[in-house]
mmCIF file of C-alpha atoms in Angstrom:
data_model
loop_
_atom_site.group_PDB
_atom_site.id
_atom_site.type_symbol
_atom_site.label_atom_id
_atom_site.label_comp_id
_atom_site.label_asym_id
_atom_site.label_seq_id
_atom_site.Cartn_x
_atom_site.Cartn_y
_atom_site.Cartn_z
ATOM 1 C CA MET W 1 -22.322 -1.540 1.031
ATOM 2 C CA ARG W 2 -23.647 1.489 -0.753
ATOM 3 C CA PRO W 3 -26.700 3.340 0.602
ATOM 4 C CA LEU W 4 -30.148 3.078 -0.971
ATOM 5 C CA ALA W 5 -30.426 4.597 -4.413
ATOM 6 C CA PRO W 6 -33.306 7.074 -4.193
ATOM 7 C CA LEU W 7 -35.388 7.381 -7.331
ATOM 8 C CA THR W 8 -35.740 10.976 -8.433
ATOM 9 C CA PRO W 9 -37.120 12.563 -11.571
ATOM 10 C CA PRO W 10 -34.595 13.863 -14.070
ATOM 11 C CA VAL W 11 -34.892 17.348 -12.634
ATOM 12 C CA THR W 12 -33.453 19.123 -9.609
ATOM 13 C CA ARG W 13 -34.952 17.634 -6.451
ATOM 14 C CA THR W 14 -36.844 20.114 -4.292
ATOM 15 C CA PRO W 15 -38.463 19.766 -0.890
ATOM 16 C CA ARG W 16 -41.976 18.357 -0.864
ATOM 17 C CA VAL W 17 -44.086 17.107 2.134
ATOM 18 C CA ALA W 18 -46.825 14.555 3.486
ATOM 19 C CA LEU W 19 -48.859 11.468 1.996
ATOM 20 C CA ALA W 20 -52.170 9.991 3.651
ATOM 21 C CA VAL W 21 -53.269 6.847 5.360
ATOM 22 C CA LEU W 22 -56.038 4.286 5.365
ATOM 23 C CA ALA W 23 -58.189 4.260 8.484
ATOM 24 C CA ALA W 24 -56.189 2.014 10.750
ATOM 25 C CA PHE W 25 -56.783 -1.177 12.613
ATOM 26 C CA SER W 26 -54.557 -1.754 15.618
ATOM 27 C CA VAL W 27 -51.003 -2.846 14.905
ATOM 28 C CA LEU W 28 -51.915 -6.275 16.220
ATOM 29 C CA THR W 29 -54.561 -6.678 13.516
ATOM 30 C CA ALA W 30 -52.148 -6.114 10.671
ATOM 31 C CA CYS W 31 -48.982 -7.441 12.221
ATOM 32 C CA GLY W 32 -49.719 -9.642 15.220
ATOM 33 C CA GLY W 33 -48.190 -12.947 14.274
ATOM 34 C CA SER W 34 -48.846 -16.443 15.415
ATOM 35 C CA PRO W 35 -46.440 -17.966 17.944
ATOM 36 C CA ALA W 36 -44.884 -19.924 15.086
ATOM 37 C CA ALA W 37 -44.326 -16.799 13.045
ATOM 38 C CA ASP W 38 -42.950 -14.928 16.038
ATOM 39 C CA SER W 39 -40.557 -17.783 16.689
ATOM 40 C CA ALA W 40 -39.380 -17.674 13.100
ATOM 41 C CA VAL W 41 -38.741 -13.945 13.279
ATOM 42 C CA GLY W 42 -36.340 -14.109 16.200
ATOM 43 C CA GLN W 43 -34.140 -11.104 16.949
ATOM 44 C CA SER W 44 -33.726 -8.781 13.998
ATOM 45 C CA ASN W 45 -31.497 -6.100 15.523
ATOM 46 C CA GLY W 46 -32.812 -3.753 12.853
ATOM 47 C CA ASN W 47 -31.378 -5.796 10.001
ATOM 48 C CA GLY W 48 -33.853 -8.624 9.465
ATOM 49 C CA ALA W 49 -33.854 -11.922 11.319
ATOM 50 C CA LYS W 50 -31.108 -14.471 10.674
ATOM 51 C CA GLY W 51 -31.316 -18.190 11.208
ATOM 52 C CA ALA W 52 -28.615 -20.424 12.622
ATOM 53 C CA LYS W 53 -26.930 -20.766 9.230
ATOM 54 C CA GLY W 54 -27.160 -17.098 8.337
ATOM 55 C CA THR W 55 -30.440 -17.290 6.433
ATOM 56 C CA VAL W 56 -32.142 -13.910 6.293
ATOM 57 C CA THR W 57 -35.797 -13.927 7.359
ATOM 58 C CA ILE W 58 -38.051 -11.380 5.666
ATOM 59 C CA ARG W 59 -41.268 -10.651 7.553
ATOM 60 C CA ILE W 60 -44.341 -10.273 5.333
ATOM 61 C CA PRO W 61 -48.054 -10.131 6.284
ATOM 62 C CA ASP W 62 -49.841 -13.387 5.455
ATOM 63 C CA PRO W 63 -51.536 -12.994 2.028
ATOM 64 C CA GLY W 64 -54.669 -14.973 2.801
ATOM 65 C CA ASN W 65 -56.503 -16.887 0.072
ATOM 66 C CA ALA W 66 -55.768 -14.932 -3.092
ATOM 67 C CA GLY W 67 -53.047 -13.223 -5.060
ATOM 68 C CA VAL W 68 -49.435 -13.725 -6.081
ATOM 69 C CA LEU W 69 -48.045 -14.192 -2.572
ATOM 70 C CA ALA W 70 -50.778 -16.652 -1.616
ATOM 71 C CA LYS W 71 -50.003 -18.794 -4.651
ATOM 72 C CA GLY W 72 -46.281 -18.499 -3.995
ATOM 73 C CA LYS W 73 -46.806 -19.559 -0.403
ATOM 74 C CA LYS W 74 -48.801 -22.625 -1.427
ATOM 75 C CA ASP W 75 -46.694 -23.926 -4.310
ATOM 76 C CA GLY W 76 -43.311 -23.118 -2.755
ATOM 77 C CA SER W 77 -42.195 -20.886 -5.622
ATOM 78 C CA LEU W 78 -41.657 -17.884 -3.347
ATOM 79 C CA ASP W 79 -39.528 -19.949 -0.973
ATOM 80 C CA LYS W 80 -37.446 -21.104 -3.937
ATOM 81 C CA ALA W 81 -36.945 -17.568 -5.259
ATOM 82 C CA LEU W 82 -35.857 -16.258 -1.876
ATOM 83 C CA ALA W 83 -33.689 -19.269 -1.063
ATOM 84 C CA ALA W 84 -31.606 -18.374 -4.121
ATOM 85 C CA VAL W 85 -30.471 -15.240 -2.251
ATOM 86 C CA GLY W 86 -30.210 -16.880 1.173
ATOM 87 C CA ALA W 87 -33.586 -15.755 2.512
ATOM 88 C CA LYS W 88 -36.886 -17.159 3.735
ATOM 89 C CA VAL W 89 -40.294 -15.750 4.679
ATOM 90 C CA ALA W 90 -41.850 -15.422 8.113
ATOM 91 C CA TRP W 91 -45.572 -14.775 7.655
ATOM 92 C CA THR W 92 -46.475 -12.306 10.400
ATOM 93 C CA GLY W 93 -50.179 -11.898 10.998
ATOM 94 C CA SER W 94 -52.400 -10.982 8.054
ATOM 95 C CA ALA W 95 -52.458 -8.292 5.410
ATOM 96 C CA GLY W 96 -54.539 -5.258 6.313
ATOM 97 C CA PRO W 97 -54.538 -1.445 6.159
ATOM 98 C CA PHE W 98 -51.209 0.205 5.460
ATOM 99 C CA ALA W 99 -51.208 2.576 8.451
ATOM 100 C CA PRO W 100 -50.610 -0.060 11.152
ATOM 101 C CA ALA W 101 -48.230 -1.910 8.850
ATOM 102 C CA ALA W 102 -46.201 1.292 8.482
ATOM 103 C CA GLN W 103 -46.098 1.611 12.257
ATOM 104 C CA ALA W 104 -44.898 -1.980 12.476
ATOM 105 C CA MET W 105 -42.100 -1.324 9.979
ATOM 106 C CA ASN W 106 -41.095 1.749 11.947
ATOM 107 C CA ALA W 107 -40.970 -0.422 15.089
ATOM 108 C CA ASP W 108 -38.900 -3.146 13.368
ATOM 109 C CA GLN W 109 -41.745 -5.676 13.565
ATOM 110 C CA LEU W 110 -42.315 -6.055 9.809
ATOM 111 C CA ASP W 111 -40.184 -5.796 6.674
ATOM 112 C CA ILE W 112 -42.663 -5.609 3.772
ATOM 113 C CA ALA W 113 -46.147 -4.123 3.400
ATOM 114 C CA THR W 114 -48.509 -3.167 0.569
ATOM 115 C CA GLY W 115 -50.689 -0.071 0.391
ATOM 116 C CA SER W 116 -51.973 2.641 -1.895
ATOM 117 C CA ILE W 117 -50.191 5.907 -2.617
ATOM 118 C CA THR W 118 -53.018 7.649 -0.772
ATOM 119 C CA SER W 119 -52.641 5.414 2.277
ATOM 120 C CA GLY W 120 -48.953 6.213 2.341
ATOM 121 C CA ILE W 121 -49.338 9.977 2.608
ATOM 122 C CA THR W 122 -49.670 10.624 6.343
ATOM 123 C CA SER W 123 -47.566 7.567 7.125
ATOM 124 C CA LEU W 124 -44.688 9.266 5.318
ATOM 125 C CA SER W 125 -45.238 12.429 7.342
ATOM 126 C CA GLN W 126 -44.519 10.633 10.632
ATOM 127 C CA SER W 127 -40.758 9.946 10.640
ATOM 128 C CA PRO W 128 -41.086 6.935 8.376
ATOM 129 C CA GLY W 129 -38.667 4.034 8.613
ATOM 130 C CA PHE W 130 -39.654 2.635 5.218
ATOM 131 C CA ALA W 131 -39.501 3.369 1.498
ATOM 132 C CA PHE W 132 -41.533 2.303 -1.516
ATOM 133 C CA PHE W 133 -39.875 0.093 -4.138
ATOM 134 C CA THR W 134 -42.620 -0.900 -6.594
ATOM 135 C CA ALA W 135 -45.581 0.709 -8.347
ATOM 136 C CA THR W 136 -48.759 -0.837 -9.754
ATOM 137 C CA ALA W 137 -50.845 1.434 -11.957
ATOM 138 C CA PRO W 138 -54.175 2.747 -10.587
ATOM 139 C CA ASP W 139 -57.106 0.337 -10.835
ATOM 140 C CA PRO W 140 -59.279 1.548 -13.741
ATOM 141 C CA VAL W 141 -62.405 -0.460 -12.915
ATOM 142 C CA GLY W 142 -62.214 -1.926 -9.396
ATOM 143 C CA GLU W 143 -62.334 1.269 -7.342
ATOM 144 C CA GLY W 144 -64.800 4.140 -7.351
ATOM 145 C CA ILE W 145 -67.995 5.530 -5.878
ATOM 146 C CA LEU W 146 -70.383 2.687 -5.070
ATOM 147 C CA VAL W 147 -74.144 3.175 -4.717
ATOM 148 C CA ARG W 148 -76.885 0.656 -4.020
ATOM 149 C CA ALA W 149 -78.248 -1.126 -7.081
ATOM 150 C CA HIS W 150 -81.570 0.744 -7.131
ATOM 151 C CA SER W 151 -80.280 4.093 -5.908
ATOM 152 C CA ASP W 152 -81.493 7.277 -7.589
ATOM 153 C CA ILE W 153 -77.894 8.489 -7.667
ATOM 154 C CA ASP W 154 -76.783 8.336 -11.283
ATOM 155 C CA SER W 155 -73.892 10.786 -11.339
ATOM 156 C CA VAL W 156 -71.310 12.352 -9.060
ATOM 157 C CA GLU W 157 -73.356 15.564 -9.121
ATOM 158 C CA ASP W 158 -76.230 13.627 -7.526
ATOM 159 C CA LEU W 159 -74.106 13.182 -4.383
ATOM 160 C CA VAL W 160 -74.813 16.785 -3.333
ATOM 161 C CA GLY W 161 -76.552 16.733 0.030
ATOM 162 C CA ARG W 162 -75.863 13.007 0.487
ATOM 163 C CA LYS W 163 -73.738 10.972 2.906
ATOM 164 C CA VAL W 164 -70.747 9.086 1.540
ATOM 165 C CA ALA W 165 -68.702 6.568 3.554
ATOM 166 C CA VAL W 166 -64.928 6.956 3.278
ATOM 167 C CA ASN W 167 -61.883 5.791 5.174
ATOM 168 C CA LYS W 168 -60.282 8.932 6.543
ATOM 169 C CA GLY W 169 -57.155 10.080 4.746
ATOM 170 C CA GLY W 170 -56.966 6.991 2.567
ATOM 171 C CA THR W 171 -58.231 5.636 -0.719
ATOM 172 C CA GLY W 172 -61.924 6.285 0.007
ATOM 173 C CA GLU W 173 -61.500 9.926 0.934
ATOM 174 C CA TYR W 174 -59.204 10.451 -2.051
ATOM 175 C CA LEU W 175 -61.650 8.880 -4.517
ATOM 176 C CA LEU W 176 -64.554 10.963 -3.236
ATOM 177 C CA LEU W 177 -62.653 14.249 -3.226
ATOM 178 C CA LYS W 178 -61.144 13.532 -6.636
ATOM 179 C CA ALA W 179 -64.567 12.678 -8.096
ATOM 180 C CA LEU W 180 -66.131 15.823 -6.667
ATOM 181 C CA ALA W 181 -63.300 18.019 -7.903
ATOM 182 C CA LYS W 182 -63.540 16.604 -11.417
ATOM 183 C CA ALA W 183 -67.315 17.141 -11.433
ATOM 184 C CA GLY W 184 -66.956 20.701 -10.116
ATOM 185 C CA VAL W 185 -68.843 19.909 -6.905
ATOM 186 C CA PRO W 186 -67.572 21.718 -3.771
ATOM 187 C CA ALA W 187 -66.370 19.154 -1.215
ATOM 188 C CA ASP W 188 -68.473 20.709 1.557
ATOM 189 C CA LYS W 189 -71.663 19.949 -0.390
ATOM 190 C CA VAL W 190 -71.267 16.233 0.393
ATOM 191 C CA GLU W 191 -71.115 14.797 3.901
ATOM 192 C CA ARG W 192 -68.155 12.503 4.483
ATOM 193 C CA VAL W 193 -68.870 9.711 6.974
ATOM 194 C CA TYR W 194 -65.593 8.324 8.291
ATOM 195 C CA LEU W 195 -65.692 4.554 8.764
ATOM 196 C CA ARG W 196 -63.241 1.678 8.784
ATOM 197 C CA PRO W 197 -63.556 -0.254 5.505
ATOM 198 C CA ASP W 198 -64.333 -3.540 7.250
ATOM 199 C CA GLN W 199 -67.212 -1.883 9.117
ATOM 200 C CA THR W 200 -68.786 -0.080 6.180
ATOM 201 C CA ALA W 201 -70.713 -2.775 4.279
ATOM 202 C CA ALA W 202 -73.363 -3.172 6.993
ATOM 203 C CA VAL W 203 -73.837 0.596 7.245
ATOM 204 C CA PHE W 204 -74.001 0.954 3.461
ATOM 205 C CA ASN W 205 -76.503 -1.878 2.995
ATOM 206 C CA ALA W 206 -78.669 -0.573 5.844
ATOM 207 C CA GLY W 207 -79.057 2.711 3.992
ATOM 208 C CA GLN W 208 -77.323 4.769 6.675
ATOM 209 C CA VAL W 209 -75.057 6.245 3.994
ATOM 210 C CA ASP W 210 -75.979 6.939 0.377
ATOM 211 C CA ALA W 211 -72.707 5.912 -1.243
ATOM 212 C CA TRP W 212 -69.350 4.345 -0.469
ATOM 213 C CA ALA W 213 -65.989 5.412 -1.917
ATOM 214 C CA VAL W 214 -64.214 2.076 -2.051
ATOM 215 C CA TRP W 215 -61.808 -0.266 -3.838
ATOM 216 C CA SER W 216 -62.072 -3.815 -5.172
ATOM 217 C CA THR W 217 -61.289 -5.593 -1.899
ATOM 218 C CA TYR W 218 -64.731 -4.551 -0.677
ATOM 219 C CA ALA W 219 -66.537 -3.641 -3.899
ATOM 220 C CA VAL W 220 -66.407 -7.137 -5.405
ATOM 221 C CA ALA W 221 -68.725 -8.682 -2.814
ATOM 222 C CA GLU W 222 -71.319 -5.909 -3.166
ATOM 223 C CA ILE W 223 -71.305 -5.903 -6.957
ATOM 224 C CA GLY W 224 -71.151 -9.688 -7.110
ATOM 225 C CA ALA W 225 -74.278 -9.939 -4.952
ATOM 226 C CA ASP W 226 -76.101 -7.498 -7.262
ATOM 227 C CA LYS W 227 -76.488 -5.131 -4.319
ATOM 228 C CA ALA W 228 -74.460 -2.234 -5.708
ATOM 229 C CA ARG W 229 -72.958 -0.551 -8.761
ATOM 230 C CA PHE W 230 -70.318 2.065 -9.443
ATOM 231 C CA VAL W 231 -71.622 5.499 -10.287
ATOM 232 C CA ALA W 232 -68.035 6.402 -11.196
ATOM 233 C CA ASP W 233 -65.037 4.054 -11.403
ATOM 234 C CA GLY W 234 -61.316 4.801 -11.339
ATOM 235 C CA THR W 235 -61.194 5.732 -15.000
ATOM 236 C CA ALA W 236 -64.151 8.112 -14.752
ATOM 237 C CA ILE W 237 -62.671 9.718 -11.646
ATOM 238 C CA GLY W 238 -59.204 10.077 -13.167
ATOM 239 C CA SER W 239 -57.653 8.265 -10.206
ATOM 240 C CA ASP W 240 -53.899 8.341 -9.562
ATOM 241 C CA ASN W 241 -54.275 5.857 -6.720
ATOM 242 C CA TYR W 242 -51.287 3.581 -7.318
ATOM 243 C CA SER W 243 -50.687 0.423 -5.294
ATOM 244 C CA LEU W 244 -47.181 0.309 -3.810
ATOM 245 C CA ASN W 245 -44.947 -2.124 -1.970
ATOM 246 C CA ALA W 246 -42.920 -0.752 0.919
ATOM 247 C CA VAL W 247 -39.820 -2.132 2.594
ATOM 248 C CA ARG W 248 -38.359 -1.295 5.975
ATOM 249 C CA SER W 249 -35.412 1.012 5.278
ATOM 250 C CA GLY W 250 -32.988 -0.870 7.512
ATOM 251 C CA PHE W 251 -33.792 -4.138 5.780
ATOM 252 C CA ALA W 252 -33.278 -2.655 2.305
ATOM 253 C CA LYS W 253 -29.886 -1.251 3.307
ATOM 254 C CA GLU W 254 -28.725 -4.522 4.825
ATOM 255 C CA HIS W 255 -30.264 -6.957 2.330
ATOM 256 C CA PRO W 256 -30.738 -5.295 -1.078
ATOM 257 C CA GLU W 257 -30.349 -8.631 -2.866
ATOM 258 C CA VAL W 258 -33.386 -9.986 -0.994
ATOM 259 C CA VAL W 259 -35.498 -6.948 -1.879
ATOM 260 C CA LYS W 260 -34.492 -7.278 -5.533
ATOM 261 C CA ALA W 261 -35.359 -10.981 -5.544
ATOM 262 C CA LEU W 262 -38.759 -10.265 -3.998
ATOM 263 C CA TYR W 263 -39.386 -7.536 -6.578
ATOM 264 C CA ALA W 264 -38.494 -9.891 -9.456
ATOM 265 C CA TYR W 265 -40.868 -12.508 -8.077
ATOM 266 C CA LEU W 266 -43.723 -10.016 -7.687
ATOM 267 C CA HIS W 267 -43.142 -8.514 -11.122
ATOM 268 C CA ASP W 268 -43.037 -11.813 -13.001
ATOM 269 C CA ASN W 269 -45.961 -13.375 -11.190
ATOM 270 C CA SER W 270 -48.202 -10.304 -11.306
ATOM 271 C CA ALA W 271 -47.920 -10.524 -15.095
ATOM 272 C CA LYS W 272 -49.016 -14.165 -14.893
ATOM 273 C CA GLU W 273 -51.914 -13.227 -12.621
ATOM 274 C CA LYS W 274 -53.088 -10.573 -15.079
ATOM 275 C CA LYS W 275 -53.177 -13.194 -17.858
ATOM 276 C CA ASP W 276 -54.896 -15.858 -15.731
ATOM 277 C CA PRO W 277 -56.625 -14.195 -12.748
ATOM 278 C CA ALA W 278 -58.696 -17.285 -11.916
ATOM 279 C CA ALA W 279 -55.564 -19.237 -10.992
ATOM 280 C CA TYR W 280 -54.847 -16.767 -8.208
ATOM 281 C CA LEU W 281 -58.259 -16.940 -6.528
ATOM 282 C CA ASN W 282 -59.285 -19.389 -3.783
ATOM 283 C CA VAL W 283 -55.669 -20.518 -3.532
ATOM 284 C CA PHE W 284 -56.070 -22.453 -0.279
ATOM 285 C CA THR W 285 -59.829 -22.997 -0.100
ATOM 286 C CA ASP W 286 -62.894 -22.455 -2.255
ATOM 287 C CA ALA W 287 -65.246 -22.366 0.735
ATOM 288 C CA GLY W 288 -65.766 -20.069 3.702
ATOM 289 C CA PRO W 289 -65.469 -16.314 4.205
ATOM 290 C CA THR W 290 -62.145 -15.947 2.369
ATOM 291 C CA ALA W 291 -63.378 -17.678 -0.797
ATOM 292 C CA VAL W 292 -64.811 -15.831 -3.796
ATOM 293 C CA ASN W 293 -67.489 -17.685 -5.734
ATOM 294 C CA GLY W 294 -70.429 -17.167 -8.074
ATOM 295 C CA LYS W 295 -70.829 -13.790 -9.721
ATOM 296 C CA ALA W 296 -68.364 -12.212 -7.263
ATOM 297 C CA ARG W 297 -65.682 -14.506 -8.687
ATOM 298 C CA GLU W 298 -66.535 -13.359 -12.201
ATOM 299 C CA VAL W 299 -66.340 -9.733 -11.103
ATOM 300 C CA GLN W 300 -62.963 -10.259 -9.423
ATOM 301 C CA ILE W 301 -61.542 -12.024 -12.473
ATOM 302 C CA SER W 302 -62.704 -9.162 -14.694
ATOM 303 C CA PHE W 303 -61.186 -6.529 -12.396
ATOM 304 C CA SER W 304 -57.860 -8.383 -12.052
ATOM 305 C CA GLY W 305 -57.562 -8.894 -15.787
ATOM 306 C CA LYS W 306 -57.792 -5.148 -16.325
ATOM 307 C CA GLY W 307 -55.429 -4.239 -13.510
ATOM 308 C CA GLY W 308 -51.726 -3.420 -13.585
ATOM 309 C CA THR W 309 -48.554 -5.340 -12.810
ATOM 310 C CA VAL W 310 -45.880 -4.786 -10.169
ATOM 311 C CA ASP W 311 -43.251 -2.579 -11.818
ATOM 312 C CA PRO W 312 -40.302 -0.336 -10.911
ATOM 313 C CA ILE W 313 -41.108 3.237 -9.964
ATOM 314 C CA ARG W 314 -40.475 5.431 -13.016
ATOM 315 C CA PRO W 315 -40.154 9.223 -13.285
ATOM 316 C CA ALA W 316 -43.620 9.410 -14.873
ATOM 317 C CA ASP W 317 -45.028 7.591 -11.834
ATOM 318 C CA ILE W 318 -43.361 10.052 -9.490
ATOM 319 C CA LYS W 319 -45.060 12.957 -11.232
ATOM 320 C CA ARG W 320 -48.413 11.313 -10.596
ATOM 321 C CA PHE W 321 -47.462 10.598 -6.969
ATOM 322 C CA GLU W 322 -46.689 14.284 -6.580
ATOM 323 C CA THR W 323 -50.064 15.167 -8.076
ATOM 324 C CA VAL W 324 -51.743 13.114 -5.338
ATOM 325 C CA ALA W 325 -49.597 14.714 -2.636
ATOM 326 C CA GLN W 326 -50.421 18.193 -3.888
ATOM 327 C CA PHE W 327 -54.109 17.330 -4.149
ATOM 328 C CA TYR W 328 -54.175 16.089 -0.544
ATOM 329 C CA ALA W 329 -52.452 19.257 0.623
ATOM 330 C CA ASP W 330 -54.857 21.446 -1.385
ATOM 331 C CA GLN W 331 -57.840 19.573 0.062
ATOM 332 C CA LYS W 332 -56.444 20.015 3.613
ATOM 333 C CA VAL W 333 -56.297 16.263 4.135
ATOM 334 C CA THR W 334 -52.631 16.817 4.980
ATOM 335 C CA PRO W 335 -51.083 20.045 6.286
ATOM 336 C CA ASN W 336 -48.321 20.089 3.668
ATOM 337 C CA LYS W 337 -47.153 18.349 0.520
ATOM 338 C CA VAL W 338 -45.069 15.234 1.082
ATOM 339 C CA ASP W 339 -41.489 14.866 -0.109
ATOM 340 C CA ILE W 340 -42.261 11.683 -2.031
ATOM 341 C CA ALA W 341 -38.944 11.325 -3.861
ATOM 342 C CA ALA W 342 -37.102 11.051 -0.549
ATOM 343 C CA HIS W 343 -38.955 7.811 0.201
ATOM 344 C CA LEU W 344 -38.615 5.927 -3.083
ATOM 345 C CA ILE W 345 -36.136 3.264 -4.162
ATOM 346 C CA ASP W 346 -35.025 2.611 -7.712
ATOM 347 C CA ILE W 347 -35.167 -1.160 -7.522
ATOM 348 C CA GLU W 348 -33.064 -1.506 -10.670
ATOM 349 C CA LYS W 349 -30.184 0.428 -9.062
ATOM 350 C CA LEU W 350 -30.486 -0.939 -5.530
ATOM 351 C CA SER W 351 -27.224 -2.504 -4.389
#
């Protein structure tokens, strides 16, 4: 079997260095599976779990109540796509921040994870055992700098002297620094308050911070409740914050056909989701904390309809990845610039 085919731009490859990470939960939060899931995983020996008849088990965080994987889990279409290449899914825990998921892949506890290019930066600087194999274009409308609905902050320049909540080294810190740089505001003129994303809403709504650099996962609820608005979204900021899918390197080397089948499924169904976002919401339940209803549902449908699809990583994407890596190094978020090309897979050449 041939080694992974790294994806490199059509120029001579040169050393680069380090990408950044979402504020992390514990590994158990992102990857701690149920006893059933753990039983399904079995012994991977670094090459993915195999059942009694040689079926390859690919370990993926449970997708929850929305999105392509949730729908595929419910209707059996993902099982069918993977069965065609002799594989099946073991849902291990729940999807969460990329940092602990990266640690889990490095420890051979997980095979697939999703995160942003910004959340990948410092994870790649720590002897990574994974590579990225898909790219979804930056969210033009669902991420940005959120302020309370009746705030007197009407522009990025108005953030001077204010407190802004961000997740350290990840999407939030990137969005804030990028917005400030574009507006010509020195970064030290705004106080960054480092918080975990899941802990920020209460702080934001209590007025303990003036703004929140955030993405759609958390912004939808605030905007949908008429409690907040974007003072600058991804388009206004000029965000290069791609969403990426990562695979454990050992799994990709041993089972390239499974990775390619998963990519094809994600690509085809993300296009369907973009055309009909409502069909991918409230997949298992339309009630409870995981459901999205009312105006929040309308907001989510609007955001998803304007989002990107899961695609191969192209040379033009790599240039933008490198821009993010250089920006993080320039802003001292990371000590050096990451060698991004060394951790990318050309899914169309993987064999």
